CSV table of C-alpha atoms and ligand atoms in Angstrom, one decimal:
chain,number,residue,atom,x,y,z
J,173,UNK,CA,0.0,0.0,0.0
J,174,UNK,CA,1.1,3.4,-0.7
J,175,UNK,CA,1.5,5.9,2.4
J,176,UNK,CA,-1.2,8.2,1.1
J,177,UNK,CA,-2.0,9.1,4.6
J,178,UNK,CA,1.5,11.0,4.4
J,179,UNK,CA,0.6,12.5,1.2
J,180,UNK,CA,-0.4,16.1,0.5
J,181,UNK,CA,-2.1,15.8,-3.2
J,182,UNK,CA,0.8,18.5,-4.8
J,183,UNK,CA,1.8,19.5,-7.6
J,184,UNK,CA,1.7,16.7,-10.2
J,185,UNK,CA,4.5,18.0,-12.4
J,186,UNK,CA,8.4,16.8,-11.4
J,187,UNK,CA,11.3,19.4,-11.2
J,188,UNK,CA,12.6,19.6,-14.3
J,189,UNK,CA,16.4,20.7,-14.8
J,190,UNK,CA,16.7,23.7,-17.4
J,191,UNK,CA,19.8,23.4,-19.4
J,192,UNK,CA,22.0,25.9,-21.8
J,193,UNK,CA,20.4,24.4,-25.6
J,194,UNK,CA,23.9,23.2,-27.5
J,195,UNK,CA,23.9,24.2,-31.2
J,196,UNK,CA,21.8,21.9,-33.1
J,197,UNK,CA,23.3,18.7,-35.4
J,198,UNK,CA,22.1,17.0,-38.1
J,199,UNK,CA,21.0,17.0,-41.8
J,200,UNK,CA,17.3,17.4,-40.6
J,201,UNK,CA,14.9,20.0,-41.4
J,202,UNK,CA,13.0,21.0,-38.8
J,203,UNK,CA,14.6,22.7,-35.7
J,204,UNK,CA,15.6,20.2,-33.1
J,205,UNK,CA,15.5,22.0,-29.8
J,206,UNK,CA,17.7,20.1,-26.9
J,207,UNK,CA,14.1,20.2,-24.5
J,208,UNK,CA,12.5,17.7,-27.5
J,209,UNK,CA,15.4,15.7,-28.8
J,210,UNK,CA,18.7,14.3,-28.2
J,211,UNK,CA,20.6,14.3,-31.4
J,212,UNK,CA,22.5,10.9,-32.8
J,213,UNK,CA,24.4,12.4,-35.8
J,214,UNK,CA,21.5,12.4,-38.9
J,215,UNK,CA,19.0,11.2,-36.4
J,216,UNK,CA,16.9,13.0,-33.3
J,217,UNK,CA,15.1,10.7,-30.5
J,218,UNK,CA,12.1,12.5,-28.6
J,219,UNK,CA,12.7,13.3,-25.2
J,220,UNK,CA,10.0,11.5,-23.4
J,221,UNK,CA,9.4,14.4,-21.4
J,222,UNK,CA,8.3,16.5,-24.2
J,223,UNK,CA,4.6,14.2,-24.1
J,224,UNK,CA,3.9,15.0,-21.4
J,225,UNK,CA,0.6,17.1,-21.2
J,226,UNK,CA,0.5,16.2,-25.1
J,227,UNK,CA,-2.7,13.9,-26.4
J,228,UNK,CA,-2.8,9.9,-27.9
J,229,UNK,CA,-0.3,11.3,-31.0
J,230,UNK,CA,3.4,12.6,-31.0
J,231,UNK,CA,2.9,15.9,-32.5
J,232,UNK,CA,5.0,16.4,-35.7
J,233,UNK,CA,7.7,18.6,-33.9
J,234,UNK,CA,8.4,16.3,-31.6
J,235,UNK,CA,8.4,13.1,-33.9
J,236,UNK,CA,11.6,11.4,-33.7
J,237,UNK,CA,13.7,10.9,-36.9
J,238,UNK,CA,15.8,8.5,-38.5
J,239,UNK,CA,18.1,8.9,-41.2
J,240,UNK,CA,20.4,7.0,-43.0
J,241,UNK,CA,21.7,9.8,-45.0
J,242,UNK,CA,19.9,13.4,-45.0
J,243,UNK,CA,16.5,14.6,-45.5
J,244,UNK,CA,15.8,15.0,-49.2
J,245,UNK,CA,13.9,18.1,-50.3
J,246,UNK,CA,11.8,16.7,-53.3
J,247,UNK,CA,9.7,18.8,-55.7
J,248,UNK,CA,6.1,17.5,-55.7
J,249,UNK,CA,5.5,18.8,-59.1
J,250,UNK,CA,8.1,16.1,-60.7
J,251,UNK,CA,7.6,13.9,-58.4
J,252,UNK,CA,6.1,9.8,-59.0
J,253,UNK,CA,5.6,7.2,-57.3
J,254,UNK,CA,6.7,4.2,-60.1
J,255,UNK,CA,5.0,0.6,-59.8
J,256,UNK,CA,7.3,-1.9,-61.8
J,257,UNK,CA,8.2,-5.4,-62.0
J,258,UNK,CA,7.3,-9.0,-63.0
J,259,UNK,CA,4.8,-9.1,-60.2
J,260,UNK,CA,2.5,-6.7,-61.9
J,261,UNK,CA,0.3,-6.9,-65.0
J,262,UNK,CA,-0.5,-3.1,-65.7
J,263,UNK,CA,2.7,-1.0,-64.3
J,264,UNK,CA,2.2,2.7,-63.6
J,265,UNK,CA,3.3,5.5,-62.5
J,266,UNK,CA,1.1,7.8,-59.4
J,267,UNK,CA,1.5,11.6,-59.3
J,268,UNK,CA,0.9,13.6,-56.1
J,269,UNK,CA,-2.6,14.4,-57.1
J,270,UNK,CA,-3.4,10.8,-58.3
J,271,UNK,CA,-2.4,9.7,-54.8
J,272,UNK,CA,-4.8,12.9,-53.6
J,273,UNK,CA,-7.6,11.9,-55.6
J,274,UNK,CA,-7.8,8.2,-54.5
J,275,UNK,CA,-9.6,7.2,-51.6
J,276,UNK,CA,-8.7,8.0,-48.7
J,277,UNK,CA,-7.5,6.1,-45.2
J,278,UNK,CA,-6.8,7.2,-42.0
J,279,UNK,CA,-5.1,5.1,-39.1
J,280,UNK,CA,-3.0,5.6,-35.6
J,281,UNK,CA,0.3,3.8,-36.2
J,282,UNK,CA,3.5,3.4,-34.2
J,283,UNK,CA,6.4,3.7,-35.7
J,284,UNK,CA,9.2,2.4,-33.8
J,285,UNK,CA,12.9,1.9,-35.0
J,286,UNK,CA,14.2,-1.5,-34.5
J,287,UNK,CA,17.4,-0.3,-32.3
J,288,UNK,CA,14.8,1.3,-30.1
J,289,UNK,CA,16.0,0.8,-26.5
J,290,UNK,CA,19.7,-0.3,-28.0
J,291,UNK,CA,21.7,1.6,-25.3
J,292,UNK,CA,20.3,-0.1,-22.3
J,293,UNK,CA,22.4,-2.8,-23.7
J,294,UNK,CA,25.1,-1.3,-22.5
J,295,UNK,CA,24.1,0.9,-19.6
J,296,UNK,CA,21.8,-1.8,-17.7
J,297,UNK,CA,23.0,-5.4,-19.0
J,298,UNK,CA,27.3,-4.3,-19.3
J,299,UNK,CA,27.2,-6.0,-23.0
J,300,UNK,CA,27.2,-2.7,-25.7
J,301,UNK,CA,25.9,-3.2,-29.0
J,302,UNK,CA,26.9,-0.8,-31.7
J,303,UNK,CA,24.7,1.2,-33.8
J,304,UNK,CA,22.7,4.6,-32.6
J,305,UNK,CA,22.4,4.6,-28.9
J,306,UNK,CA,18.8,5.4,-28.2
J,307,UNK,CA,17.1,5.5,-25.1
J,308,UNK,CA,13.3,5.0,-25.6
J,309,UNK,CA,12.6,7.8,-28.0
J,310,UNK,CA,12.9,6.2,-31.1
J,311,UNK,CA,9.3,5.7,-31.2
J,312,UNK,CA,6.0,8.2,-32.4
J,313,UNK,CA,2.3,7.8,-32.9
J,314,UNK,CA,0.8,9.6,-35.4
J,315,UNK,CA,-2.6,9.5,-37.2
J,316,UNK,CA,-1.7,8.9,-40.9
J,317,UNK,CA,-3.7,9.7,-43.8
J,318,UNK,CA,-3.3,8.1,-47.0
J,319,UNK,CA,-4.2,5.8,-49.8
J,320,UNK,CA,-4.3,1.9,-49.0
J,321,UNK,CA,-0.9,0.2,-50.5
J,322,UNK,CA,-3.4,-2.7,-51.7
J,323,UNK,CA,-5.5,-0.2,-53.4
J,324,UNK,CA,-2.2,1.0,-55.4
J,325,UNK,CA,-1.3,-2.4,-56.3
J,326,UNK,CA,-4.8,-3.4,-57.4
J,327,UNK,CA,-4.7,-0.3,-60.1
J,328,UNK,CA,-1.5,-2.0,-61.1
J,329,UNK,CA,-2.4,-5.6,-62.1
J,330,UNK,CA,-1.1,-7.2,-58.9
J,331,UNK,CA,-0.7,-10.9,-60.1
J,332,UNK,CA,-2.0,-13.4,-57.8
J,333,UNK,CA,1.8,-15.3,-57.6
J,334,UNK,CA,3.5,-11.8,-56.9
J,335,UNK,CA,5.4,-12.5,-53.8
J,336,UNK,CA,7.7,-9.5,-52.4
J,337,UNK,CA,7.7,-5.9,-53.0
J,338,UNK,CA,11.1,-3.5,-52.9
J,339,UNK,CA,9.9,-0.1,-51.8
J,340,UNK,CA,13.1,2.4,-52.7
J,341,UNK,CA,13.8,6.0,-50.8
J,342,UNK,CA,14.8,9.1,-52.7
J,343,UNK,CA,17.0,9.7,-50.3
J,344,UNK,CA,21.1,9.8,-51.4
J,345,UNK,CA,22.9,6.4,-51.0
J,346,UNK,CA,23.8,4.7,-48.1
J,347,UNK,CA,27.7,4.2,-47.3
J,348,UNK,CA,28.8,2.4,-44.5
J,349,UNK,CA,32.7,1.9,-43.8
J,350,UNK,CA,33.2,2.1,-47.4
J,351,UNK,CA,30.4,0.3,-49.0
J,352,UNK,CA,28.0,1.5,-50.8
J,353,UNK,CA,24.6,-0.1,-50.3
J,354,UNK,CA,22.4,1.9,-52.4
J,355,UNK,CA,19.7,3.8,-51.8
J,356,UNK,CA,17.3,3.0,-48.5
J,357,UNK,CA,15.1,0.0,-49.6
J,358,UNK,CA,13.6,-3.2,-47.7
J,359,UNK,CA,11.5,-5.8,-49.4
J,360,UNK,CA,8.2,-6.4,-47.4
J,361,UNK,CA,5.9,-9.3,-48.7
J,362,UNK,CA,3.1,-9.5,-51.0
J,363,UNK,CA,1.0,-10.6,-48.0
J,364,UNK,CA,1.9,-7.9,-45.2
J,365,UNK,CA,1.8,-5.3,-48.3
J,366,UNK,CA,-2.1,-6.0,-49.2
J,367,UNK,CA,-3.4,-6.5,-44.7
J,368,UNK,CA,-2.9,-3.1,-43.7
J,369,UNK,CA,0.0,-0.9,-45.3
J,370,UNK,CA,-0.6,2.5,-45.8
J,371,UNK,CA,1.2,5.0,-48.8
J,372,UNK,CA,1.0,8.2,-46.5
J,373,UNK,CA,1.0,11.8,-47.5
J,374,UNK,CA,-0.4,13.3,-44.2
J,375,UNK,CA,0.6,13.1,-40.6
J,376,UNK,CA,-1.2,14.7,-37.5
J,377,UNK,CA,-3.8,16.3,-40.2
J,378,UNK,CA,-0.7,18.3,-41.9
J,379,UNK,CA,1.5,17.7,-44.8
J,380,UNK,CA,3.9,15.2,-44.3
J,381,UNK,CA,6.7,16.8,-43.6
J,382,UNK,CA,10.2,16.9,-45.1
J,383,UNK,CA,11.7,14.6,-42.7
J,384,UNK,CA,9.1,11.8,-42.5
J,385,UNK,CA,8.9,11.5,-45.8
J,386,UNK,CA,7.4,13.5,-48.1
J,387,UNK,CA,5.5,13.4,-50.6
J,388,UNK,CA,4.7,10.4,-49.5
J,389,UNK,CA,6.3,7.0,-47.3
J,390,UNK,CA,5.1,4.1,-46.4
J,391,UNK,CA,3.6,3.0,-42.7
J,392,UNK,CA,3.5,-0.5,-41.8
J,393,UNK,CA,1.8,-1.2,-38.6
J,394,UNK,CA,3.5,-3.1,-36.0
J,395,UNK,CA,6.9,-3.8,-38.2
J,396,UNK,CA,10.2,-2.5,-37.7
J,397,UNK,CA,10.4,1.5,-38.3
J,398,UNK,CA,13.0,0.6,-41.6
J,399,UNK,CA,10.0,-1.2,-43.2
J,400,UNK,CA,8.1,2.4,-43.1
J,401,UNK,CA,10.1,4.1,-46.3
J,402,UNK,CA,10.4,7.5,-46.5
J,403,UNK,CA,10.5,9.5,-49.5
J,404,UNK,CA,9.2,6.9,-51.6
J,405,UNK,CA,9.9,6.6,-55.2
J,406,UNK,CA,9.7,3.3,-56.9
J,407,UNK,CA,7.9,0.0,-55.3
J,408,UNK,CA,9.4,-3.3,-57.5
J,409,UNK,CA,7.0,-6.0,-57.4
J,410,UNK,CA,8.3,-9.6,-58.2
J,411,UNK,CA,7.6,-13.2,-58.5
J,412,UNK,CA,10.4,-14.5,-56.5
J,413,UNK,CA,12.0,-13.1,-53.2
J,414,UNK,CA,13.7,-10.1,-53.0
J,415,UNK,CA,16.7,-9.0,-50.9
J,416,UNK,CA,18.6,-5.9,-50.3
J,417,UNK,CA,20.8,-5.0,-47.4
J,418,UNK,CA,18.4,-4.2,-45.3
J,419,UNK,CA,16.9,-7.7,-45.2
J,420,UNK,CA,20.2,-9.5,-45.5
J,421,UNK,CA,22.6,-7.7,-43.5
J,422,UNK,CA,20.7,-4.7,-41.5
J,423,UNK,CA,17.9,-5.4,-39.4
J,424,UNK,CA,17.9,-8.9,-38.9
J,425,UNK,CA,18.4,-11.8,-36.5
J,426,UNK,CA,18.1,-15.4,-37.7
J,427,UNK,CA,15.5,-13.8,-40.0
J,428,UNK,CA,14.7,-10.6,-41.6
J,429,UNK,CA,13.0,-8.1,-38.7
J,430,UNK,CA,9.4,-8.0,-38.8
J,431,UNK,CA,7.4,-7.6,-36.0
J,432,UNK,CA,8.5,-4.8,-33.0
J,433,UNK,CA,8.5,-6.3,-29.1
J,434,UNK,CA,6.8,-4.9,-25.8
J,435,UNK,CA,8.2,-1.6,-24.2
J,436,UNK,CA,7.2,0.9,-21.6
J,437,UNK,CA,8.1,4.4,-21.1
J,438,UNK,CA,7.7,7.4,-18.3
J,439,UNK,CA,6.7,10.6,-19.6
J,440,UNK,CA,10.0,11.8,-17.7
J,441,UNK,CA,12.9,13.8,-17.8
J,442,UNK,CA,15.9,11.2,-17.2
J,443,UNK,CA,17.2,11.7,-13.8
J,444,UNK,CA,14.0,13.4,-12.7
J,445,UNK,CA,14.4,15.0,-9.6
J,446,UNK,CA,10.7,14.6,-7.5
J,447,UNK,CA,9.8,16.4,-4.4
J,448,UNK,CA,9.4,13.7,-1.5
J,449,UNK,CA,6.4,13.6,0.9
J,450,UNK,CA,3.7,14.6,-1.9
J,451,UNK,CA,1.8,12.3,-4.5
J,452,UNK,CA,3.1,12.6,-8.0
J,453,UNK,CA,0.7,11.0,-11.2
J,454,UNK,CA,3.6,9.4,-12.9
J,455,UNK,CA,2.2,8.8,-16.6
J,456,UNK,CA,3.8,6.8,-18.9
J,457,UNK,CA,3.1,4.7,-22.4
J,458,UNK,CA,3.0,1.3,-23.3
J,459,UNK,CA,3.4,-0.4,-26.9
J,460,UNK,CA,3.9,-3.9,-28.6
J,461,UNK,CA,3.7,-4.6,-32.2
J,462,UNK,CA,1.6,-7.7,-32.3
J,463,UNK,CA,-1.1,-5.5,-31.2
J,464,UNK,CA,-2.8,-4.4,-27.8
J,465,UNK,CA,-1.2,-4.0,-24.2
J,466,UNK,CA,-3.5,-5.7,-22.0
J,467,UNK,CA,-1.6,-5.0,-18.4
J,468,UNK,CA,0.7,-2.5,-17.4
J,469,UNK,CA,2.6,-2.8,-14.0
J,470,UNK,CA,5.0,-0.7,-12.2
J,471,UNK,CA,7.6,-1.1,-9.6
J,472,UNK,CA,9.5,2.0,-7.6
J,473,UNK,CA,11.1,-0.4,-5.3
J,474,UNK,CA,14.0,-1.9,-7.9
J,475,UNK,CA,11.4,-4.7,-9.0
J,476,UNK,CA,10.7,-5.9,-5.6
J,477,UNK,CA,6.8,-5.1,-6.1
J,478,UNK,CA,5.0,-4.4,-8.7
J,479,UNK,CA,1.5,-2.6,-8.6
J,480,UNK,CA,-1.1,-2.0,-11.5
J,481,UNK,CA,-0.6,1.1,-13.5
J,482,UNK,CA,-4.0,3.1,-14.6
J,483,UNK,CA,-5.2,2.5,-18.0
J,484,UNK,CA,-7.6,3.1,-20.5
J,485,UNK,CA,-9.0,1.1,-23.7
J,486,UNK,CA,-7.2,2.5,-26.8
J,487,UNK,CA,-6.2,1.4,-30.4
J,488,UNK,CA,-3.4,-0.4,-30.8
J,489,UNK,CA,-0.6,1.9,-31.7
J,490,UNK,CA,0.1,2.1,-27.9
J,491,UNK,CA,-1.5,2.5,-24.3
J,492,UNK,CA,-1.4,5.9,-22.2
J,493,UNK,CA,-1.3,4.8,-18.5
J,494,UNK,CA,-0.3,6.3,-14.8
J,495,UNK,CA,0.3,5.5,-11.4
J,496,UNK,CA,0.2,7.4,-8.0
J,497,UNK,CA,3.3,7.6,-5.9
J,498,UNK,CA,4.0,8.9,-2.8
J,499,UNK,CA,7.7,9.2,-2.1
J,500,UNK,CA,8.3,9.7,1.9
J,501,UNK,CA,12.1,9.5,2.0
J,502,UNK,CA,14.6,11.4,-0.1
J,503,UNK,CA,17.5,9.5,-2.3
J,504,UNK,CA,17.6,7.3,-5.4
J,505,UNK,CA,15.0,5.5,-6.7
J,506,UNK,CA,14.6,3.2,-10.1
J,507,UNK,CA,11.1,3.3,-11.5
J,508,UNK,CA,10.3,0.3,-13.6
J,509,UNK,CA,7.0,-0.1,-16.0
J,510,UNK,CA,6.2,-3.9,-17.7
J,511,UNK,CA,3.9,-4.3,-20.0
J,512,UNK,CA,2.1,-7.5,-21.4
J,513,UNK,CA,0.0,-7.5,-24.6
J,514,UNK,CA,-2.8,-9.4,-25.5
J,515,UNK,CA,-0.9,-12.4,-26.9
J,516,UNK,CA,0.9,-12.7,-23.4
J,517,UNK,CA,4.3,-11.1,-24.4
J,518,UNK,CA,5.9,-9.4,-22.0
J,519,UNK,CA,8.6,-7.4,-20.6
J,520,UNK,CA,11.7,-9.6,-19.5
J,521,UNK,CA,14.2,-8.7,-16.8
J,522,UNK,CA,16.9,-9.0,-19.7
J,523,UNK,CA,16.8,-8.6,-23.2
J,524,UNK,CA,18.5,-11.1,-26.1
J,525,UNK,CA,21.7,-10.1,-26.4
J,526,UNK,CA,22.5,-9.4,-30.1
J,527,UNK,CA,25.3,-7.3,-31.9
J,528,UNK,CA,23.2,-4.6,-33.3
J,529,UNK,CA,21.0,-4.0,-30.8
J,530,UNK,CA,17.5,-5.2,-32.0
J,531,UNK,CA,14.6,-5.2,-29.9
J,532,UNK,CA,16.1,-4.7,-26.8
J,533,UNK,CA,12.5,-5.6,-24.7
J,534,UNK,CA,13.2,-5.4,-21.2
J,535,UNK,CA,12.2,-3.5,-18.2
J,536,UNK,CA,13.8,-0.2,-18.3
J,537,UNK,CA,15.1,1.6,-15.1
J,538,UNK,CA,14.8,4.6,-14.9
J,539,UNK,CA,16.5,6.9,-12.8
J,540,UNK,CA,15.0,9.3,-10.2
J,541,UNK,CA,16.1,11.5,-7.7
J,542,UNK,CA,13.4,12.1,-4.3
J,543,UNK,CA,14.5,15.6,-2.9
X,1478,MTE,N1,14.1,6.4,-47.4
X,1478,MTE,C1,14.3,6.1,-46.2
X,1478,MTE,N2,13.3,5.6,-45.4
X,1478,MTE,C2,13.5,5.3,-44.1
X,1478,MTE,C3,14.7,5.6,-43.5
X,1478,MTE,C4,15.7,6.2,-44.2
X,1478,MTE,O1,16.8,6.5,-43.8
X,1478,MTE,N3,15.5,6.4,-45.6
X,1478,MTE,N4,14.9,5.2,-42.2
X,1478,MTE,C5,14.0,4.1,-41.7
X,1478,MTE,C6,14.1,3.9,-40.3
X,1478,MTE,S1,15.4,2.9,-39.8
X,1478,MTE,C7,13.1,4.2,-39.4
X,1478,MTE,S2,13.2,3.8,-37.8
X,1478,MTE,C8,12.0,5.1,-39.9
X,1478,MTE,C9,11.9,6.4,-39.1
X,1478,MTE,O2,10.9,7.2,-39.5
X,1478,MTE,P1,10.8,8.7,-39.0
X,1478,MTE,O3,12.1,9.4,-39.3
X,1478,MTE,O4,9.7,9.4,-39.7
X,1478,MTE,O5,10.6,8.7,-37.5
X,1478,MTE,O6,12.0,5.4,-41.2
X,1478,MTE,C10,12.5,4.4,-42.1
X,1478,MTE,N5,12.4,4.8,-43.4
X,1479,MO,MO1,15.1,2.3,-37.6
């Protein structure tokens, strides 16, 4: 039980630290203020923080990005979208306005990159794994707007034995100690392409913006974020499997990445510092890929007990949820959140230890100061 008898109901909101802004890094567009982000060279992970007070979606200037290269700036007027390959009976090309004109779809998807979580690797389980060191902000909601992938490949002649698609970015070429892998592109099969893929051209009821993607990029619900192309260009649809780097090499474990795990986030600066003796609403998110969370639990005692967190029914893309805490004595404290989602997944205690980093899944702990 919490001593809420020793509680004053306070101010909900923690103390948070205010900090000189460095100069902003990174080929992205839109300004990157060190309050919303922390910058990783061409890519920017939200400060979790910066939702707090905010609704179900990440608002666009808060979005976190991921590069591989820069942020194209791509004229709309000469723009297509090209549909080509052995796997289609009637290619064609879509302009901006074709996509405009088609009917319309509108959905709340996560989209999470697969190194998500990647430097906990390191900081909580002592074995590194190279690649970007995120904390939890490489992940957004957003409610996208576009035309139905299926719809586009129907218009096209989509033979019945197609089998993989190659969406390609318009973004430069990727070059990695010296190799040259091309331009950003990821097969995704025939069968994941037609369920529920969207080609988006709207985010959060704007434009899509320069650095998710516009004109237009794919969203795949509940993949990897590197299935999601930005900037797309040119979708190849074959008869036979396809492969690229980033199927063979990239974002894989035994097999190609597909579906993202269970995390849990608070809505907190890192190292919050929280004023003892007075209940604080600590609110925090919850998401899996293979769909809804059904159970969130928390722990401010290092895992010792865990108590239900508050939450309500949402859509899939991920769970708002909080929990009351009453800290009585001042010092350090760990605050852990573990999710489980309807298929039973949940949070483990450690994560699979991989090179790259994928799907790191466990409980995070984060740090807290009681003053
Ligand atoms: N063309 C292109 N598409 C891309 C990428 C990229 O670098 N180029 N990055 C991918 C990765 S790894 C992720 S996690 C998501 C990130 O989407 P966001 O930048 O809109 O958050 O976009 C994916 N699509
Ligand atoms: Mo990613």
């Amino acid at each position: 039980m919490e001593p809420t008898a020793l509680c004053t109901l306070g101010d909900i909101s923690p103390l948070f630290h205010s900090q000189a802004a460095p100069p902003p890094g990174g080929p992205i567009v839109k300004p990157l203020p060190h309050d919303l982000f922390i910058v990783h060279g061409a890519s920017a992970e939200m400060r979790w923080e910066a939702m707090r007070g905010q609704g179900y979606h990440v608002p666009n200037d808060r979005f976190f990005v991921r590069n591989h290269t820069t942020t194209p700036l791509i004229d709309v007027r000469t723009w297509r979208l090209r549909l080509h390959g052995d796997g289609l009976r009637a290619p064609r090309s879509f302009r901006y306005e074709d996509l405009l004109a088609l009917p319309a779809t509108t959905r709340d998807v996560a989209i999470e990159c697969a190194g998500n979580g990647r430097s906990f690797f390191a900081t909580q389980q002592g074995t590194p794994a190279t690649g970007t060191q995120w904390r939890l902000g490489g992940i957004g909601v957003a409610r996208w707007r576009g035309v139905k992938l299926s719809t586009l490949l129907k218009l096209a002649g989509i033979a019945p034995d197609a089998v993989d698609l190659l969406p390609t970015g318009l973004d430069g070429e990727y070059v990695e100690d010296g190799v040259n892998h091309g331009h950003v592109r990821r097969p995704l099969p025939v069968r994941k392409a037609m369920a529920d893929v969207l080609v988006a051209y709207e985010m959060n009821g704007e434009t899509l913006p320069p650095d998710h993607g516009f004109p237009a990029r794919l969203v795949v619900p509940g993949w990897a974020g590197i299935s999601s192309i930005k900037w797309l260009g040119g979708i190849e649809v074959a008869r036979r499997e396809l492969t690229s780097p980033w199927n063979t090499g990239l974002y894989r474990l035994d097999e190609p990445l597909t579906t993202q795990v269970v995390k849990s986030a608070f809505e907190l600066p890192w190292e919050a510092r929280l004023e003892a003796g007075r209940q604080h609403i600590l609110r925090g998110r919850s998401w899996s890929g293979r769909g809804h969370i059904a159970r969130v639990e928390v722990s401010v005692d290092g895992g010792r007990s865990w108590r239900r967190a508050y939450t309500r029914r949402t859509v899939a893309a991920w769970t708002p949820w909080h929990f009351a805490w009453c800290p009585a004595t001042p010092g350090p404290y760990r605050l852990m959140a573990r999710a489980t989602d309807e298929t039973g997944a949940t949070q483990p205690e450690h994560a699979a230890y991989n090179p790259n980093g994928y799907l790191f899944d466990a409980v995070v702990e984060h740090p807290v100061t009681v003053v």
